[in-house]
């Protein structure tokens, strides 16, 4: 669907540029935008690779398993009795990745956690709450956004840390409260 929207916007831009006699400018702008997109992706890839590697090293060293054990009482109390024990480690990896602002790095662990929490084709209350927490994801350090701002030449790429932390903390709290309220009402 997004491909169709993107293709439609490009086509509309070309037709509009052609109608106004500015086809060369539209094509130049499209190519410049593509070049900037590739440059930004490569600039952000280093930080992304570093944190993905760090999470994998922590996993292999057993730190993730230890963190999962320590966070188990909190997660079980938060998510309720339908939380399976074998989902704790992928949940921990997912939440850690999200706390560090690495949503893409956290996605595989989130998918694994969701598979372990689902009962067939039915979403458990724990799975619903996990998806809400994962979607709102409190970010202590929004590394992806900071890296993109730095790549774009921002004079203060870290200026988004506090506003991001506040916004994601509020959205996560509202999400958790909404889930708990919905669970009690149904």
XYZ file of C-alpha atoms in Angstrom:
186
model
C 0.000 0.000 0.000
C 2.778 2.438 0.903
C 4.486 1.630 -2.366
C 1.337 2.654 -4.224
C 1.096 5.912 -2.277
C 4.772 6.646 -2.894
C 4.432 5.850 -6.597
C 1.318 8.058 -6.808
C 3.117 10.989 -5.160
C 6.079 10.630 -7.506
C 3.762 10.446 -10.517
C 1.781 13.468 -9.338
C 5.028 15.403 -8.845
C 6.236 14.525 -12.332
C 2.900 15.427 -13.956
C 2.741 18.724 -12.024
C 6.357 19.505 -12.920
C 5.711 18.679 -16.575
C 2.563 20.865 -16.624
C 4.503 23.781 -15.145
C 7.532 23.247 -17.390
C 9.743 22.243 -14.436
C 10.317 18.553 -15.138
C 14.107 18.889 -14.835
C 13.800 20.482 -11.393
C 11.396 17.781 -10.172
C 13.662 14.966 -11.386
C 16.707 16.667 -9.833
C 14.882 17.035 -6.516
C 13.844 13.361 -6.586
C 17.405 12.205 -7.239
C 18.803 14.531 -4.557
C 16.245 13.196 -2.066
C 17.184 9.608 -2.881
C 20.891 10.427 -2.448
C 20.232 12.117 0.911
C 18.166 9.123 2.055
C 20.999 6.717 1.286
C 23.572 8.975 2.980
C 21.401 9.268 6.098
C 20.850 5.510 6.228
C 24.601 4.849 6.054
C 25.317 7.494 8.687
C 22.805 5.927 11.096
C 23.868 2.345 10.331
C 27.030 2.538 12.445
C 25.213 3.328 15.670
C 22.509 0.815 14.875
C 25.067 -1.947 14.220
C 26.937 -1.071 17.424
C 23.873 -1.394 19.648
C 22.623 -4.531 17.895
C 26.038 -6.087 18.461
C 26.069 -4.933 22.078
C 22.683 -6.544 22.734
C 23.895 -9.799 21.146
C 27.082 -9.779 23.254
C 25.009 -9.195 26.397
C 22.708 -12.043 25.397
C 25.587 -14.466 24.825
C 27.270 -13.406 28.068
C 24.107 -14.264 30.007
C 23.352 -10.696 31.056
C 19.977 -10.744 29.316
C 18.995 -13.952 31.104
C 20.057 -12.404 34.430
C 18.085 -9.249 33.695
C 15.087 -11.404 32.742
C 15.302 -13.223 36.090
C 15.528 -9.953 38.004
C 12.669 -8.347 36.101
C 10.448 -11.459 36.225
C 8.571 -10.525 39.426
C 7.785 -7.051 38.061
C 6.753 -8.338 34.632
C 4.611 -11.116 36.099
C 2.855 -8.693 38.410
C 2.339 -6.203 35.572
C 1.229 -8.683 32.907
C -0.619 -11.137 35.104
C -0.782 -14.900 35.354
C -1.103 -15.496 31.606
C 2.566 -14.514 31.090
C 4.546 -17.652 30.152
C 7.995 -18.059 31.725
C 9.661 -18.754 28.383
C 8.604 -15.301 27.137
C 10.603 -13.414 29.783
C 13.927 -13.370 27.912
C 12.576 -12.081 24.560
C 10.433 -9.547 26.438
C 13.536 -8.328 28.273
C 15.543 -8.011 25.041
C 12.663 -6.179 23.394
C 12.119 -3.745 26.250
C 15.870 -3.113 26.570
C 16.145 -2.373 22.856
C 13.201 -0.005 23.070
C 14.625 1.727 26.165
C 17.752 2.420 24.118
C 15.696 3.741 21.206
C 16.497 0.780 18.959
C 13.021 -0.195 17.823
C 14.301 -2.066 14.765
C 16.794 -4.063 16.830
C 14.042 -4.886 19.331
C 11.566 -6.156 16.729
C 12.793 -9.778 16.364
C 12.695 -10.286 20.141
C 9.244 -8.686 20.266
C 7.952 -11.063 17.597
C 9.404 -14.034 19.498
C 7.822 -12.837 22.754
C 4.452 -12.388 21.037
C 4.630 -15.925 19.605
C 5.317 -17.335 23.049
C 2.505 -15.354 24.686
C -0.229 -16.083 22.128
C -2.621 -18.966 22.660
C -3.132 -20.204 19.143
C -4.849 -17.405 17.273
C -5.983 -15.699 20.481
C -4.184 -12.782 22.091
C -3.844 -13.123 25.853
C -4.198 -10.100 28.144
C -0.419 -10.277 28.696
C 0.175 -10.155 24.941
C -2.150 -7.173 24.512
C -0.385 -5.295 27.305
C 3.021 -6.206 25.879
C 2.019 -4.857 22.468
C 0.835 -1.595 24.022
C 4.084 -1.222 26.016
C 6.108 -2.141 22.932
C 4.247 0.367 20.750
C 4.569 3.251 23.189
C 8.075 2.149 24.296
C 9.622 4.372 26.940
C 12.935 5.586 25.533
C 15.651 6.506 27.995
C 18.006 7.221 25.124
C 16.463 7.672 21.655
C 19.643 6.602 19.867
C 18.080 6.269 16.425
C 16.636 9.784 16.523
C 19.863 11.240 17.936
C 21.887 9.464 15.224
C 19.567 10.727 12.483
C 19.722 14.285 13.852
C 23.518 14.087 13.991
C 23.649 12.724 10.443
C 21.443 15.595 9.288
C 23.904 18.103 10.789
C 21.932 19.159 13.871
C 23.882 21.470 16.171
C 22.292 19.732 19.185
C 21.253 16.192 18.260
C 20.717 15.196 21.902
C 18.190 17.945 22.578
C 15.375 15.461 21.995
C 16.329 13.147 24.885
C 14.261 14.748 27.667
C 11.157 15.536 25.566
C 11.249 11.996 24.151
C 11.588 10.467 27.609
C 8.656 12.495 28.944
C 6.403 11.829 25.955
C 7.088 8.089 25.868
C 6.736 7.736 29.644
C 3.329 9.418 29.552
C 2.167 7.402 26.537
C 3.285 4.140 28.151
C 1.574 4.980 31.454
C -1.668 5.873 29.663
C -1.419 2.678 27.604
C -0.892 0.484 30.667
C -3.740 2.144 32.549
C -6.032 1.772 29.517
C -5.212 -1.928 29.187
C -5.762 -2.581 32.876
C -9.070 -0.688 32.791
C -10.214 -2.548 29.678
C -9.227 -5.865 31.268
C -11.326 -5.087 34.361
C -14.316 -3.963 32.288
C -14.357 -7.045 30.068
